[in-house]
PDB file of C-alpha atoms in Angstrom:
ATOM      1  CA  UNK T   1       0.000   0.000   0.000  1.00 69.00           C
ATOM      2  CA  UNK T   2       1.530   3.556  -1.252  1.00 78.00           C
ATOM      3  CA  UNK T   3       1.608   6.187   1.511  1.00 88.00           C
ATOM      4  CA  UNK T   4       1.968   9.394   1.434  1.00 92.00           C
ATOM      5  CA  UNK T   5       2.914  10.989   4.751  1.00 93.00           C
ATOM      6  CA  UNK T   6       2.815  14.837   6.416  1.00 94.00           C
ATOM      7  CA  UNK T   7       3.509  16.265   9.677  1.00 86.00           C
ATOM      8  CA  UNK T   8      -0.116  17.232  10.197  1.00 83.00           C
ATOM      9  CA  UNK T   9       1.363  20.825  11.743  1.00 84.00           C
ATOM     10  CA  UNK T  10      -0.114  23.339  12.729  1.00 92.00           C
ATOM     11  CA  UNK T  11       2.837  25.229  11.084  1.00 96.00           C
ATOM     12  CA  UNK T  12       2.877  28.538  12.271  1.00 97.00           C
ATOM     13  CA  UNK T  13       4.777  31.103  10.469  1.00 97.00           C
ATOM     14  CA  UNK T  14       4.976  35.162  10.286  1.00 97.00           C
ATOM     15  CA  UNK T  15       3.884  37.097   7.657  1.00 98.00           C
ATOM     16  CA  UNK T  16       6.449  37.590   4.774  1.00 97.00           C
ATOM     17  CA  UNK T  17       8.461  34.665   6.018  1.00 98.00           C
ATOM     18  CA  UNK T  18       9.564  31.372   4.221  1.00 97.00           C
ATOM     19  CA  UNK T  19       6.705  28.572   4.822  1.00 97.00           C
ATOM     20  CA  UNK T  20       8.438  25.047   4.531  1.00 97.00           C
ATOM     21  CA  UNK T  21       6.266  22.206   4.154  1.00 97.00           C
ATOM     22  CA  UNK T  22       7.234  18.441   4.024  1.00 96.00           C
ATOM     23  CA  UNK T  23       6.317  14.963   2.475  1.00 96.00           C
ATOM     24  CA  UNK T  24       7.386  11.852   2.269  1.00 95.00           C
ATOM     25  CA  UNK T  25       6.679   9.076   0.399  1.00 93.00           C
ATOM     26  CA  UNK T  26       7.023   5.031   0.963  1.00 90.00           C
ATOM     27  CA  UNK T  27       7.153   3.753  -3.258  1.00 87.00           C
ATOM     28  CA  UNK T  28      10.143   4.681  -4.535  1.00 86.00           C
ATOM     29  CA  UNK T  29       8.577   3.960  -8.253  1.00 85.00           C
ATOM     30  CA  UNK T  30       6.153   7.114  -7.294  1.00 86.00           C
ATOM     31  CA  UNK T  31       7.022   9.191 -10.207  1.00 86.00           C
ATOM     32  CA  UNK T  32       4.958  12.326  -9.788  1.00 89.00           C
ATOM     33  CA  UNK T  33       3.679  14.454  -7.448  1.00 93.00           C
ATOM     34  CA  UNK T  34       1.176  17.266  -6.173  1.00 93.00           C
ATOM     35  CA  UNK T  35       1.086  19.950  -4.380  1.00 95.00           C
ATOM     36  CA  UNK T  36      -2.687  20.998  -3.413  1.00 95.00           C
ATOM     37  CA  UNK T  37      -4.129  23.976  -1.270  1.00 96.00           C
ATOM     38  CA  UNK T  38      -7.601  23.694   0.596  1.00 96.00           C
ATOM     39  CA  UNK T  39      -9.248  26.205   2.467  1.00 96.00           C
ATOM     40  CA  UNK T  40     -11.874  25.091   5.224  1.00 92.00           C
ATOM     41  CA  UNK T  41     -14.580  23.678   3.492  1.00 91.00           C
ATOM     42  CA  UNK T  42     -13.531  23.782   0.430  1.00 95.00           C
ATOM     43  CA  UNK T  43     -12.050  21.945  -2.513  1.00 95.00           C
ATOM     44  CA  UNK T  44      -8.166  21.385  -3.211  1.00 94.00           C
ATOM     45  CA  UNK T  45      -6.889  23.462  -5.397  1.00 92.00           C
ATOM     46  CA  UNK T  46      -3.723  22.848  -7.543  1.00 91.00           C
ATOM     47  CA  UNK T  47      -0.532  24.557  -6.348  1.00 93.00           C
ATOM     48  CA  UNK T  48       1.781  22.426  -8.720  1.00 91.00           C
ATOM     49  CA  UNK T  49       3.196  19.555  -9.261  1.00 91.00           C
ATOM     50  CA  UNK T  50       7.074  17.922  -9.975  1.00 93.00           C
ATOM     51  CA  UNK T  51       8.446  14.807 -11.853  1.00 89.00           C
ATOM     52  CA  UNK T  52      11.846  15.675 -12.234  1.00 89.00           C
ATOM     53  CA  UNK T  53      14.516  15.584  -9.220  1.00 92.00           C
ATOM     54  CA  UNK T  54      15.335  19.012  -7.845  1.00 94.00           C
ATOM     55  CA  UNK T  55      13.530  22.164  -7.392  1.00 95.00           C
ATOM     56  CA  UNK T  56      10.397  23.417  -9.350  1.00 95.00           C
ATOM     57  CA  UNK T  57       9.472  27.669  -8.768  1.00 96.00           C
ATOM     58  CA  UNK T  58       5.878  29.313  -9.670  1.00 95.00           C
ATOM     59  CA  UNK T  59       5.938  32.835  -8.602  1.00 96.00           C
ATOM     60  CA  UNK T  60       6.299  32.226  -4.406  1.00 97.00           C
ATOM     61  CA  UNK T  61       6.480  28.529  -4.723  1.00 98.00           C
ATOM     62  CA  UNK T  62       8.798  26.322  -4.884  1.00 97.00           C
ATOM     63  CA  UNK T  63       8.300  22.382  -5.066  1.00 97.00           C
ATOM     64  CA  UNK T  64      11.312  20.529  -4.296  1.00 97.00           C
ATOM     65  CA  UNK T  65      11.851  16.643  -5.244  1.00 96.00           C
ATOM     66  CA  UNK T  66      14.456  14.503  -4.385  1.00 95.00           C
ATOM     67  CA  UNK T  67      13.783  10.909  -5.393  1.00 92.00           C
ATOM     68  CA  UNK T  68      17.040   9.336  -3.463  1.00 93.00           C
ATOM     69  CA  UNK T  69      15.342  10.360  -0.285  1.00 93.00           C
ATOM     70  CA  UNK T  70      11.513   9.937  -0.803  1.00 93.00           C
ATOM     71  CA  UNK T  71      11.116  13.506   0.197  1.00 94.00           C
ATOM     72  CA  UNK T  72       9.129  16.134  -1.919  1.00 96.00           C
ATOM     73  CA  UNK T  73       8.908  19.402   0.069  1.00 97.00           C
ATOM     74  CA  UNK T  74       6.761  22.881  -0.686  1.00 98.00           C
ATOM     75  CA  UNK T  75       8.298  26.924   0.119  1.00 98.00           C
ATOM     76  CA  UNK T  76       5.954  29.386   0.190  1.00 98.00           C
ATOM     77  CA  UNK T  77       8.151  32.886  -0.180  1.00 98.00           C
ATOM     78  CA  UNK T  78       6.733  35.857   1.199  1.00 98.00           C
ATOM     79  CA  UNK T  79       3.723  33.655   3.198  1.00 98.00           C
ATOM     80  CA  UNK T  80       1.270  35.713   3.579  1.00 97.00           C
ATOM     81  CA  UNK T  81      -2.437  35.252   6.210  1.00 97.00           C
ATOM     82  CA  UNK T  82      -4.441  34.557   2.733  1.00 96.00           C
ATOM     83  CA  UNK T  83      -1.926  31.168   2.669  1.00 97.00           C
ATOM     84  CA  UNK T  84      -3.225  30.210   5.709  1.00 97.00           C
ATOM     85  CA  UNK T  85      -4.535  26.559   4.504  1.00 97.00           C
ATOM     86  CA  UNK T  86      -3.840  22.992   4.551  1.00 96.00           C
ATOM     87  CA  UNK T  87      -1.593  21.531   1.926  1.00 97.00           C
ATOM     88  CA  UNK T  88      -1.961  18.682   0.584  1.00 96.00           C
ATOM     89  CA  UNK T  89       0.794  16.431  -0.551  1.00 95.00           C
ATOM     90  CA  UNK T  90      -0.418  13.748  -3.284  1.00 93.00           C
ATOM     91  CA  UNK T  91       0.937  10.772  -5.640  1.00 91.00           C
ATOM     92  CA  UNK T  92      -0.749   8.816  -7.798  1.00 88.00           C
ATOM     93  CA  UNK T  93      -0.673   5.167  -6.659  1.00 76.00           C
ATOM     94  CA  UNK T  94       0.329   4.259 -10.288  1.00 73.00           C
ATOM     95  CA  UNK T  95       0.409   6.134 -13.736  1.00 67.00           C
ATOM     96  CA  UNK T  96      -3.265   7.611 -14.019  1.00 70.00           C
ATOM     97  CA  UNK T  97      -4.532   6.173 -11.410  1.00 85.00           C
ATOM     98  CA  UNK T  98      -6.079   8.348  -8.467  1.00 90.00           C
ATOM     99  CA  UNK T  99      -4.233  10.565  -5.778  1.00 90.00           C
ATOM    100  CA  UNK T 100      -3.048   9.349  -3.007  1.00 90.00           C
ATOM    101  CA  UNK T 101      -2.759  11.810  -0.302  1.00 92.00           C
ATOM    102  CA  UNK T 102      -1.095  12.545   2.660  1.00 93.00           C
ATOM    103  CA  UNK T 103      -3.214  13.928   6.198  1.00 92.00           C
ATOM    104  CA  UNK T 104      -2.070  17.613   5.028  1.00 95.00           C
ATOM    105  CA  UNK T 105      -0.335  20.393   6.903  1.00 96.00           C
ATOM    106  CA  UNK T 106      -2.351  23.132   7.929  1.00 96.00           C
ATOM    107  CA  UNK T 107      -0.177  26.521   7.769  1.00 97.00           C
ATOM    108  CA  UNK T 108      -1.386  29.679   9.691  1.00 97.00           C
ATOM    109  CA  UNK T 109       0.719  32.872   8.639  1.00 97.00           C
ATOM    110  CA  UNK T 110       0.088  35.182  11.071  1.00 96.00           C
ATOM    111  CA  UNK T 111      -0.126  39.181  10.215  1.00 91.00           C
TER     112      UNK T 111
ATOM    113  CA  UNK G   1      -8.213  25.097 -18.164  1.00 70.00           C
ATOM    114  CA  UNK G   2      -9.741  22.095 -17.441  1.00 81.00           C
ATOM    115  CA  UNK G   3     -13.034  22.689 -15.139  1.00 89.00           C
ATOM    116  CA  UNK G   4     -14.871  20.176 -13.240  1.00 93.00           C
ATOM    117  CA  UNK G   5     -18.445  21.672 -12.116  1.00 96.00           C
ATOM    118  CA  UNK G   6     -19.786  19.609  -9.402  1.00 97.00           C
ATOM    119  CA  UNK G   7     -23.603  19.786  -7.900  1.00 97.00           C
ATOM    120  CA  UNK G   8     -25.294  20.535  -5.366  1.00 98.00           C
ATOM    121  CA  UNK G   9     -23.080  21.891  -3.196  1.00 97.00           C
ATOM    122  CA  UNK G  10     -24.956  21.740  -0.387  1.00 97.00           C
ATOM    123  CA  UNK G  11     -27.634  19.303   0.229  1.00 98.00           C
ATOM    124  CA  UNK G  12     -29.386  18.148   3.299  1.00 98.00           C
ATOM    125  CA  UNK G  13     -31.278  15.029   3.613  1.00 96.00           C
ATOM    126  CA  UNK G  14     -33.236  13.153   5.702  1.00 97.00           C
ATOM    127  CA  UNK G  15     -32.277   9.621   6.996  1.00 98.00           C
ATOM    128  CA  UNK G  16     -33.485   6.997   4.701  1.00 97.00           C
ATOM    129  CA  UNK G  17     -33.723   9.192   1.302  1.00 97.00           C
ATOM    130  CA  UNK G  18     -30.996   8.984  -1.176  1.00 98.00           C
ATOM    131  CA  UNK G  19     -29.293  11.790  -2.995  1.00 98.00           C
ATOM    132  CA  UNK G  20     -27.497  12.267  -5.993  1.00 98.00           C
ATOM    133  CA  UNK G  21     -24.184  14.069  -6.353  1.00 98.00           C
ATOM    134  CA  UNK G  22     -23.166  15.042 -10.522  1.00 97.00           C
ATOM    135  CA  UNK G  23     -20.080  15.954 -11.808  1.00 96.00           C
ATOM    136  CA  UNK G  24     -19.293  17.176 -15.096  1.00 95.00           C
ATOM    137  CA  UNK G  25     -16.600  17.936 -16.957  1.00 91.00           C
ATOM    138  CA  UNK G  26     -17.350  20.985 -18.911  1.00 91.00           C
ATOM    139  CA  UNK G  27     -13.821  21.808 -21.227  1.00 85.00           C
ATOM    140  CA  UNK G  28     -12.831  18.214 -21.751  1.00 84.00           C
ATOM    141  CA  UNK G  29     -13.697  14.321 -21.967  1.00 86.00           C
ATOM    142  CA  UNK G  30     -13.369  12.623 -18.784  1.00 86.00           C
ATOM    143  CA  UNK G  31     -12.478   9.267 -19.302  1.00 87.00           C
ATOM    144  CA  UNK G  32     -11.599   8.274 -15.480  1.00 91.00           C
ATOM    145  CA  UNK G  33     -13.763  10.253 -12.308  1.00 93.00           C
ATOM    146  CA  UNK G  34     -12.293   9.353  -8.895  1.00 95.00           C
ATOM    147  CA  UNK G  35     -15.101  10.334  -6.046  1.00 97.00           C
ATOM    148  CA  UNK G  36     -13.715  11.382  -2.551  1.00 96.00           C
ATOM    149  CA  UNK G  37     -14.913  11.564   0.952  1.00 97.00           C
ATOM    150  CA  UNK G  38     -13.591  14.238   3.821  1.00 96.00           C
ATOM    151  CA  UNK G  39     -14.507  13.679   7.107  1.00 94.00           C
ATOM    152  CA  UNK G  40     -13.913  16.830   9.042  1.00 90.00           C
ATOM    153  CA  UNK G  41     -10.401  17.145   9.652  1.00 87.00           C
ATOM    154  CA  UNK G  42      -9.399  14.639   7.797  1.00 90.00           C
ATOM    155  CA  UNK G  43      -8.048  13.837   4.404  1.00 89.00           C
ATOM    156  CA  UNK G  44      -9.392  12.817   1.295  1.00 93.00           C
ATOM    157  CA  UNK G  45     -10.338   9.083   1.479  1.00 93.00           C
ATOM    158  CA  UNK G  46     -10.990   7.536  -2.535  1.00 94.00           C
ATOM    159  CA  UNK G  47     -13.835   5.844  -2.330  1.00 96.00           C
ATOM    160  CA  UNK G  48     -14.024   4.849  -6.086  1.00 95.00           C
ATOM    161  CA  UNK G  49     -12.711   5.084  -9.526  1.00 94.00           C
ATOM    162  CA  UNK G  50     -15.035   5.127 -12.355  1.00 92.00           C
ATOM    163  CA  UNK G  51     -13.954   4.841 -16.304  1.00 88.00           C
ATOM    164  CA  UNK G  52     -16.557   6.006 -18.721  1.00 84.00           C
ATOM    165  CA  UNK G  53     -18.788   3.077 -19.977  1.00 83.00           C
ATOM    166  CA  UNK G  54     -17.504   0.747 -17.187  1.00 84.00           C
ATOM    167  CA  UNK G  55     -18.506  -0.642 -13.758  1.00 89.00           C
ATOM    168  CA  UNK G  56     -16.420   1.620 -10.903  1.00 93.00           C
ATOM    169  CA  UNK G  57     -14.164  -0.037  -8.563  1.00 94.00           C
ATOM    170  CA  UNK G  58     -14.547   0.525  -5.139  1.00 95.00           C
ATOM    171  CA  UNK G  59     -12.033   1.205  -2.336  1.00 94.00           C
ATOM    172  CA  UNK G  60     -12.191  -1.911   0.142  1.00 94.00           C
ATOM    173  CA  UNK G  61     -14.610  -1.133   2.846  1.00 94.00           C
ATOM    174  CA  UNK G  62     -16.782   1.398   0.088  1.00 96.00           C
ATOM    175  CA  UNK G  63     -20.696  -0.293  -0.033  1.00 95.00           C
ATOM    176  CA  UNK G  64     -20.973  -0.480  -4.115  1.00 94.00           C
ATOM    177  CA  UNK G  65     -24.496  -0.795  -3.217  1.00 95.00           C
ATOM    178  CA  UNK G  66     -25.359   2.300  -0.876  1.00 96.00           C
ATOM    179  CA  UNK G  67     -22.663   4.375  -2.897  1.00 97.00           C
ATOM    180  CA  UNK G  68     -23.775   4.289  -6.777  1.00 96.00           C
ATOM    181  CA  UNK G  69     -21.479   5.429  -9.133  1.00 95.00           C
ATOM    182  CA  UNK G  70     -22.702   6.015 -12.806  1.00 92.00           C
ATOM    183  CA  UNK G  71     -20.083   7.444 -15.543  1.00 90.00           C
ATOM    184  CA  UNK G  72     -22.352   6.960 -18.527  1.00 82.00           C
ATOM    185  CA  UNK G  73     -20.548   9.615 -20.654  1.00 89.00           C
ATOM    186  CA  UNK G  74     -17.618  11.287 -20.987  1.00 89.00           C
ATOM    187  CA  UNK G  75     -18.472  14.408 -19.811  1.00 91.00           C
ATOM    188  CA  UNK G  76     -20.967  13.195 -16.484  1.00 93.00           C
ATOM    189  CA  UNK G  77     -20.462  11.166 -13.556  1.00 94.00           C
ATOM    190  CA  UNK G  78     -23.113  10.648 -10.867  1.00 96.00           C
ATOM    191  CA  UNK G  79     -22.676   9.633  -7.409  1.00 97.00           C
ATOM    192  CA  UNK G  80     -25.683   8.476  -5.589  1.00 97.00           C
ATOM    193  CA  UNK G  81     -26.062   7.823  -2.023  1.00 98.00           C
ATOM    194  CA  UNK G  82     -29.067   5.390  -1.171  1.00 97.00           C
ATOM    195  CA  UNK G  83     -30.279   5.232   2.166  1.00 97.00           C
ATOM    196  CA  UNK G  84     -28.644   8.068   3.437  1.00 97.00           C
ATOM    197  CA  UNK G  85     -27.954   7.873   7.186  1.00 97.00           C
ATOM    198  CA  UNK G  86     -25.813  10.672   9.345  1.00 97.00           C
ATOM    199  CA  UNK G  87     -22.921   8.660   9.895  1.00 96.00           C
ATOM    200  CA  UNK G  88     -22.877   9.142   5.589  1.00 97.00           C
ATOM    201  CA  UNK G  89     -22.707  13.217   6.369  1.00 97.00           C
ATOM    202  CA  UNK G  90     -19.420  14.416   4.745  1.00 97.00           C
ATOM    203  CA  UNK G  91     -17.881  16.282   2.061  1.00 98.00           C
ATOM    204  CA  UNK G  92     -17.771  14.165  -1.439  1.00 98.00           C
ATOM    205  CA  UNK G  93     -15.795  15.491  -3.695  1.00 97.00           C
ATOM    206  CA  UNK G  94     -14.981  14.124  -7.621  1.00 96.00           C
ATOM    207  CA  UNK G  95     -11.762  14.383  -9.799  1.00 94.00           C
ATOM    208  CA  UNK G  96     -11.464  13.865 -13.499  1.00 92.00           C
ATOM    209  CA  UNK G  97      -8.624  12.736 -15.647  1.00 88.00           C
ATOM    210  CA  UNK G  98      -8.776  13.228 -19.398  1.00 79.00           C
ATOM    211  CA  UNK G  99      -7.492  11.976 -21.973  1.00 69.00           C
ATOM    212  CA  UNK G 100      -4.842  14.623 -22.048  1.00 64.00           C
ATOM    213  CA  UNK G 101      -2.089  14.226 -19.552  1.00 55.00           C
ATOM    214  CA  UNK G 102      -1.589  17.855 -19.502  1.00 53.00           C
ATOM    215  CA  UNK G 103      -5.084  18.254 -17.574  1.00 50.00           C
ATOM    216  CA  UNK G 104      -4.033  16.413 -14.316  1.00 73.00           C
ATOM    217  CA  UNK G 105      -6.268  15.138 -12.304  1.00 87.00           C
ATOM    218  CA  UNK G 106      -9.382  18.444 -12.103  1.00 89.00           C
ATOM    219  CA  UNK G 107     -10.867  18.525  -9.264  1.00 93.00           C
ATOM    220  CA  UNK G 108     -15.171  19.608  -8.578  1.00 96.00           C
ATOM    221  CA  UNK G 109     -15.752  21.950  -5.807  1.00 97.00           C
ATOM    222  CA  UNK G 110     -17.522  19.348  -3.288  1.00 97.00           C
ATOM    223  CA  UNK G 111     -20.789  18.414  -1.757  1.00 98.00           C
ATOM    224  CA  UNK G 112     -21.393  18.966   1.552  1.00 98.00           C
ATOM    225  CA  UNK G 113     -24.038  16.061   2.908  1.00 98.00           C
ATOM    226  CA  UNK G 114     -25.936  17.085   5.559  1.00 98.00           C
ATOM    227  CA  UNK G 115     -28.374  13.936   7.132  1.00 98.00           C
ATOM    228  CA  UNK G 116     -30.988  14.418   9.467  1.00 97.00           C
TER     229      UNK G 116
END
């Protein structure tokens, strides 16, 4: 059984301050992964997502992937109290097959 | 983009009565819906994948038979719940894949079940 594994937080961060969040992941044939975003209540929403080893930036993210160690990680740059969300780590349990997710971190930047 | 418009959003229900959840895919053919369920606090849990024109598989401990799943087309999925009881109150939610590898996995923007 692929697992997909978070530190469930809460991580607490200021505002304008580097958010680091962490995942690991337990099939080393996992070849991609996602990062999503979801408010209370609502849906996830895509942040981005990495095949390649090494690090991936959109605007104040950056996904980071390193295969070797079963570790895919998300910065948020500049965090600011509208990022205040759970993230959600996911990997598909094989080629096109459906998301497998981890618990989530929820993040609270604080103004 | 790819955009997944999932209905109602909110619907509550008394015990006993079943209710149907739809998803469509509005930009793009859906050939595989995955339905979710969120328990407060909680993850997503799959419940079941569906490919268009086939039976879904369920997740082990899903009831096939209290948790319909219907992908008839390639642009609608329908989830129904039969015999809706509270401990069945939760937020579904459905993803589609397409054809397209580009489009990911789209997810709709939930149903919150309410039974009373």
């Amino acid at each position: 059984q692929k697992e997909v594994e978070q530190n469930s937080g809460p991580l607490s961060v200021p505002e304008g301050a580097i958010a680091s969040l962490n995942c690991t992941y337990s099939d080393r044939g996992s070849q991609s992964f996602f990062w999503y975003r979801q408010y209370s209540g609502k849906s996830p929403e895509l942040i981005m997502f990495i095949y390649s080893n090494g690090d991936k930036e959109d605007g104040r993210f950056t996904a980071q992937l390193n295969k070797a160690s079963q570790y895919v990680s998300l910065l948020i740059r500049d965090s600011q109290p509208s990022d205040s969300a759970t993230y959600l780590c996911a990997s598909p349990g094989q080629a096109g097959t459906a998301l497998i997710f981890g618990k989530g971190t929820t993040l609270s930047v604080s103004s | 983009g790819a955009v997944v418009s999932q209905h109602p959003s909110r619907v509550i229900c008394k015990s006993g009565t079943s209710v149907k959840i739809e998803c469509r895919s509005l930009d793009f053919q859906a050939t595989t819906m995955f339905w979710y369920r969120q328990f407060p606090k909680q993850s997503l849990m799959l419940m079941a994948t569906s490919n268009e024109g086939s039976k879904a598989t369920y997740e082990q401990g899903v009831e096939k038979d209290k948790f319909l799943i219907n992908h008839a087309s390639l642009t609608l999925s329908t989830l129904t719940v039969t015999s809706a009881h509270p401990e069945d109150s939760s937020f579904y939610i459905c993803s589609a894949r397409g054809v397209r590898s580009d489009y990911g996995y789209t997810f709709g923007s939930g149903t919150r079940l309410t039974v009373v």
